[in-house]
Amino acid sequence: MALAVARDMADAAGSRRVAYKPLTQASGISYNSKSLQFTSAAGFPMYAIIKTGGKQYRVKSGEQLRVESLAADVGAAVSFDEVLAVGEGDAVRVGAPLVSGAKVKATVLAHGRGEKLRIFKMRRRKHFQKTQGHRQNYTEVRIDDIVGGA
């Protein structure tokens, strides 16, 4: 009863209540702190696990990532054919080893070199020290589309 009285007093004091309309699953858009993501009909963003440059990446449409250096010009369209899995919410298709017919299409945004790594080797009491550096080349790509295959 005291709570109801306090609520009535707050309304009488002139506080305004704002009703927020949440985004629904049917709208096809969900808000993420990084970007707006378009979702599938089931309401979950489609993702894929691709293999490139000896590494595996979990990618979604619209995402940017750095992969090992690719031989493609900036602005060129590239396609990743080695798709290990395609998922959409709880429905996941895992290949053995690859998902047949699946493909991930991307656009090359930039080429660059990563941060310098320092390699230091030393043998104690032998008066041996060797310093070396390495910078890895990379290609930054934007994932445009995920084709699930048959």
PDB file of C-alpha atoms in Angstrom:
ATOM      1  CA  MET A   1       0.000   0.000   0.000  1.00  0.00           C
ATOM      2  CA  ALA A   2       2.841   2.392   0.757  1.00  0.00           C
ATOM      3  CA  LEU A   3       4.312   1.629  -2.651  1.00  0.00           C
ATOM      4  CA  ALA A   4       1.059   2.527  -4.421  1.00  0.00           C
ATOM      5  CA  VAL A   5       0.895   5.822  -2.520  1.00  0.00           C
ATOM      6  CA  ALA A   6       4.478   6.668  -3.443  1.00  0.00           C
ATOM      7  CA  ARG A   7       3.743   5.892  -7.124  1.00  0.00           C
ATOM      8  CA  ASP A   8       0.666   8.156  -7.053  1.00  0.00           C
ATOM      9  CA  MET A   9       2.686  10.940  -5.430  1.00  0.00           C
ATOM     10  CA  ALA A  10       5.378  10.637  -8.095  1.00  0.00           C
ATOM     11  CA  ASP A  11       2.735  10.932 -10.834  1.00  0.00           C
ATOM     12  CA  ALA A  12       1.241  13.947  -9.113  1.00  0.00           C
ATOM     13  CA  ALA A  13       4.677  15.585  -8.890  1.00  0.00           C
ATOM     14  CA  GLY A  14       4.811  15.764 -12.673  1.00  0.00           C
ATOM     15  CA  SER A  15       7.196  12.952 -13.562  1.00  0.00           C
ATOM     16  CA  ARG A  16       6.758  11.791 -17.141  1.00  0.00           C
ATOM     17  CA  ARG A  17       6.789   8.166 -18.078  1.00  0.00           C
ATOM     18  CA  VAL A  18       8.139   7.299 -21.501  1.00  0.00           C
ATOM     19  CA  ALA A  19       7.093   4.059 -23.125  1.00  0.00           C
ATOM     20  CA  TYR A  20       9.860   2.591 -25.242  1.00  0.00           C
ATOM     21  CA  LYS A  21       8.888   0.385 -28.133  1.00  0.00           C
ATOM     22  CA  PRO A  22      11.306  -2.532 -28.408  1.00  0.00           C
ATOM     23  CA  LEU A  23      12.486  -3.793 -31.770  1.00  0.00           C
ATOM     24  CA  THR A  24      10.714  -6.999 -32.597  1.00  0.00           C
ATOM     25  CA  GLN A  25      12.091 -10.113 -34.242  1.00  0.00           C
ATOM     26  CA  ALA A  26       9.770  -9.554 -37.205  1.00  0.00           C
ATOM     27  CA  SER A  27      11.414  -6.223 -38.070  1.00  0.00           C
ATOM     28  CA  GLY A  28      14.606  -8.012 -39.121  1.00  0.00           C
ATOM     29  CA  ILE A  29      16.885  -5.484 -37.398  1.00  0.00           C
ATOM     30  CA  SER A  30      18.588  -5.938 -34.061  1.00  0.00           C
ATOM     31  CA  TYR A  31      20.717  -3.305 -32.362  1.00  0.00           C
ATOM     32  CA  ASN A  32      24.306  -4.060 -31.469  1.00  0.00           C
ATOM     33  CA  SER A  33      26.735  -1.598 -29.890  1.00  0.00           C
ATOM     34  CA  LYS A  34      29.004  -1.957 -32.948  1.00  0.00           C
ATOM     35  CA  SER A  35      26.482  -1.761 -35.761  1.00  0.00           C
ATOM     36  CA  LEU A  36      23.010  -2.604 -36.942  1.00  0.00           C
ATOM     37  CA  GLN A  37      22.757  -6.238 -37.910  1.00  0.00           C
ATOM     38  CA  PHE A  38      20.264  -7.676 -40.332  1.00  0.00           C
ATOM     39  CA  THR A  39      18.847 -10.939 -39.172  1.00  0.00           C
ATOM     40  CA  SER A  40      17.289 -13.825 -40.983  1.00  0.00           C
ATOM     41  CA  ALA A  41      13.624 -14.780 -40.929  1.00  0.00           C
ATOM     42  CA  ALA A  42      14.203 -16.836 -37.777  1.00  0.00           C
ATOM     43  CA  GLY A  43      15.482 -13.735 -35.984  1.00  0.00           C
ATOM     44  CA  PHE A  44      19.116 -14.808 -35.581  1.00  0.00           C
ATOM     45  CA  PRO A  45      22.069 -13.462 -37.559  1.00  0.00           C
ATOM     46  CA  MET A  46      23.571 -15.967 -39.946  1.00  0.00           C
ATOM     47  CA  TYR A  47      27.225 -16.800 -39.313  1.00  0.00           C
ATOM     48  CA  ALA A  48      29.867 -19.002 -40.870  1.00  0.00           C
ATOM     49  CA  ILE A  49      33.222 -20.434 -39.878  1.00  0.00           C
ATOM     50  CA  ILE A  50      35.729 -20.004 -42.681  1.00  0.00           C
ATOM     51  CA  LYS A  51      39.320 -21.115 -43.117  1.00  0.00           C
ATOM     52  CA  THR A  52      41.886 -18.835 -44.749  1.00  0.00           C
ATOM     53  CA  GLY A  53      45.606 -18.411 -44.280  1.00  0.00           C
ATOM     54  CA  GLY A  54      45.815 -21.454 -41.999  1.00  0.00           C
ATOM     55  CA  LYS A  55      43.438 -19.892 -39.468  1.00  0.00           C
ATOM     56  CA  GLN A  56      39.723 -20.201 -38.790  1.00  0.00           C
ATOM     57  CA  TYR A  57      37.383 -17.230 -38.334  1.00  0.00           C
ATOM     58  CA  ARG A  58      33.746 -16.937 -37.234  1.00  0.00           C
ATOM     59  CA  VAL A  59      32.192 -14.267 -39.436  1.00  0.00           C
ATOM     60  CA  LYS A  60      28.830 -12.517 -39.791  1.00  0.00           C
ATOM     61  CA  SER A  61      27.504 -10.380 -42.599  1.00  0.00           C
ATOM     62  CA  GLY A  62      28.684  -6.754 -42.362  1.00  0.00           C
ATOM     63  CA  GLU A  63      31.644  -7.592 -40.143  1.00  0.00           C
ATOM     64  CA  GLN A  64      35.213  -6.418 -40.817  1.00  0.00           C
ATOM     65  CA  LEU A  65      38.211  -8.582 -40.033  1.00  0.00           C
ATOM     66  CA  ARG A  66      41.919  -8.900 -40.734  1.00  0.00           C
ATOM     67  CA  VAL A  67      43.082 -12.059 -42.442  1.00  0.00           C
ATOM     68  CA  GLU A  68      46.434 -13.212 -43.768  1.00  0.00           C
ATOM     69  CA  SER A  69      47.576 -11.297 -46.819  1.00  0.00           C
ATOM     70  CA  LEU A  70      45.489 -11.990 -49.957  1.00  0.00           C
ATOM     71  CA  ALA A  71      46.555 -11.345 -53.546  1.00  0.00           C
ATOM     72  CA  ALA A  72      43.666  -9.013 -54.425  1.00  0.00           C
ATOM     73  CA  ASP A  73      43.378  -5.283 -55.106  1.00  0.00           C
ATOM     74  CA  VAL A  74      41.602  -2.875 -52.779  1.00  0.00           C
ATOM     75  CA  GLY A  75      37.890  -2.822 -53.635  1.00  0.00           C
ATOM     76  CA  ALA A  76      37.996  -6.235 -55.296  1.00  0.00           C
ATOM     77  CA  ALA A  77      35.470  -8.917 -54.418  1.00  0.00           C
ATOM     78  CA  VAL A  78      36.888 -12.110 -52.915  1.00  0.00           C
ATOM     79  CA  SER A  79      35.190 -15.372 -52.131  1.00  0.00           C
ATOM     80  CA  PHE A  80      36.045 -17.813 -49.355  1.00  0.00           C
ATOM     81  CA  ASP A  81      35.124 -21.322 -50.476  1.00  0.00           C
ATOM     82  CA  GLU A  82      36.524 -23.215 -47.474  1.00  0.00           C
ATOM     83  CA  VAL A  83      33.468 -22.964 -45.213  1.00  0.00           C
ATOM     84  CA  LEU A  84      33.641 -25.342 -42.241  1.00  0.00           C
ATOM     85  CA  ALA A  85      30.228 -24.553 -40.722  1.00  0.00           C
ATOM     86  CA  VAL A  86      27.178 -22.391 -41.348  1.00  0.00           C
ATOM     87  CA  GLY A  87      24.835 -21.470 -38.525  1.00  0.00           C
ATOM     88  CA  GLU A  88      21.660 -19.565 -37.890  1.00  0.00           C
ATOM     89  CA  GLY A  89      20.581 -19.578 -34.258  1.00  0.00           C
ATOM     90  CA  ASP A  90      20.283 -23.185 -33.145  1.00  0.00           C
ATOM     91  CA  ALA A  91      20.400 -24.583 -36.699  1.00  0.00           C
ATOM     92  CA  VAL A  92      24.042 -25.362 -37.492  1.00  0.00           C
ATOM     93  CA  ARG A  93      25.362 -27.205 -40.545  1.00  0.00           C
ATOM     94  CA  VAL A  94      28.829 -28.643 -40.015  1.00  0.00           C
ATOM     95  CA  GLY A  95      30.802 -29.921 -42.986  1.00  0.00           C
ATOM     96  CA  ALA A  96      32.926 -33.020 -43.223  1.00  0.00           C
ATOM     97  CA  PRO A  97      35.354 -31.265 -43.655  1.00  0.00           C
ATOM     98  CA  LEU A  98      33.612 -28.531 -45.739  1.00  0.00           C
ATOM     99  CA  VAL A  99      29.972 -27.556 -46.205  1.00  0.00           C
ATOM    100  CA  SER A 100      29.102 -28.342 -49.813  1.00  0.00           C
ATOM    101  CA  GLY A 101      27.948 -25.339 -51.835  1.00  0.00           C
ATOM    102  CA  ALA A 102      28.589 -22.836 -49.037  1.00  0.00           C
ATOM    103  CA  LYS A 103      30.465 -19.666 -49.850  1.00  0.00           C
ATOM    104  CA  VAL A 104      31.303 -16.387 -48.102  1.00  0.00           C
ATOM    105  CA  LYS A 105      31.602 -13.264 -50.263  1.00  0.00           C
ATOM    106  CA  ALA A 106      33.727 -10.341 -49.099  1.00  0.00           C
ATOM    107  CA  THR A 107      35.245  -7.069 -50.295  1.00  0.00           C
ATOM    108  CA  VAL A 108      38.889  -6.080 -49.761  1.00  0.00           C
ATOM    109  CA  LEU A 109      39.091  -2.810 -47.813  1.00  0.00           C
ATOM    110  CA  ALA A 110      42.838  -2.368 -47.229  1.00  0.00           C
ATOM    111  CA  HIS A 111      46.234  -3.991 -47.026  1.00  0.00           C
ATOM    112  CA  GLY A 112      48.670  -3.308 -44.213  1.00  0.00           C
ATOM    113  CA  ARG A 113      51.275  -4.550 -41.815  1.00  0.00           C
ATOM    114  CA  GLY A 114      50.718  -5.446 -38.186  1.00  0.00           C
ATOM    115  CA  GLU A 115      52.564  -4.253 -35.125  1.00  0.00           C
ATOM    116  CA  LYS A 116      56.235  -5.102 -34.812  1.00  0.00           C
ATOM    117  CA  LEU A 117      57.082  -8.156 -32.758  1.00  0.00           C
ATOM    118  CA  ARG A 118      60.438  -8.213 -30.984  1.00  0.00           C
ATOM    119  CA  ILE A 119      62.261 -11.515 -30.848  1.00  0.00           C
ATOM    120  CA  PHE A 120      65.064 -11.602 -28.288  1.00  0.00           C
ATOM    121  CA  LYS A 121      67.312 -14.618 -27.852  1.00  0.00           C
ATOM    122  CA  MET A 122      69.958 -14.942 -25.179  1.00  0.00           C
ATOM    123  CA  ARG A 123      72.232 -17.644 -23.798  1.00  0.00           C
ATOM    124  CA  ARG A 124      73.136 -16.932 -20.238  1.00  0.00           C
ATOM    125  CA  ARG A 125      76.824 -16.794 -19.354  1.00  0.00           C
ATOM    126  CA  LYS A 126      77.797 -17.246 -23.035  1.00  0.00           C
ATOM    127  CA  HIS A 127      77.873 -13.590 -24.111  1.00  0.00           C
ATOM    128  CA  PHE A 128      75.247 -14.240 -26.809  1.00  0.00           C
ATOM    129  CA  GLN A 129      72.357 -11.914 -27.509  1.00  0.00           C
ATOM    130  CA  LYS A 130      70.323 -11.601 -30.688  1.00  0.00           C
ATOM    131  CA  THR A 131      67.437  -9.227 -31.403  1.00  0.00           C
ATOM    132  CA  GLN A 132      65.123  -9.659 -34.363  1.00  0.00           C
ATOM    133  CA  GLY A 133      61.843  -8.064 -35.432  1.00  0.00           C
ATOM    134  CA  HIS A 134      58.871  -9.161 -37.519  1.00  0.00           C
ATOM    135  CA  ARG A 135      55.818  -7.444 -38.992  1.00  0.00           C
ATOM    136  CA  GLN A 136      53.071  -9.616 -40.462  1.00  0.00           C
ATOM    137  CA  ASN A 137      51.217  -8.532 -43.596  1.00  0.00           C
ATOM    138  CA  TYR A 138      47.421  -8.565 -43.473  1.00  0.00           C
ATOM    139  CA  THR A 139      44.379  -7.822 -45.606  1.00  0.00           C
ATOM    140  CA  GLU A 140      41.309  -6.187 -44.111  1.00  0.00           C
ATOM    141  CA  VAL A 141      38.034  -7.487 -45.577  1.00  0.00           C
ATOM    142  CA  ARG A 142      34.338  -6.758 -45.080  1.00  0.00           C
ATOM    143  CA  ILE A 143      31.982  -9.732 -45.164  1.00  0.00           C
ATOM    144  CA  ASP A 144      29.162  -8.973 -47.609  1.00  0.00           C
ATOM    145  CA  ASP A 145      27.160 -12.160 -47.918  1.00  0.00           C
ATOM    146  CA  ILE A 146      26.972 -15.722 -46.623  1.00  0.00           C
ATOM    147  CA  VAL A 147      25.577 -18.273 -49.057  1.00  0.00           C
ATOM    148  CA  GLY A 148      24.496 -21.377 -47.140  1.00  0.00           C
ATOM    149  CA  GLY A 149      24.530 -23.862 -50.009  1.00  0.00           C
ATOM    150  CA  ALA A 150      22.238 -26.840 -50.429  1.00  0.00           C
TER     151      ALA A 150
END
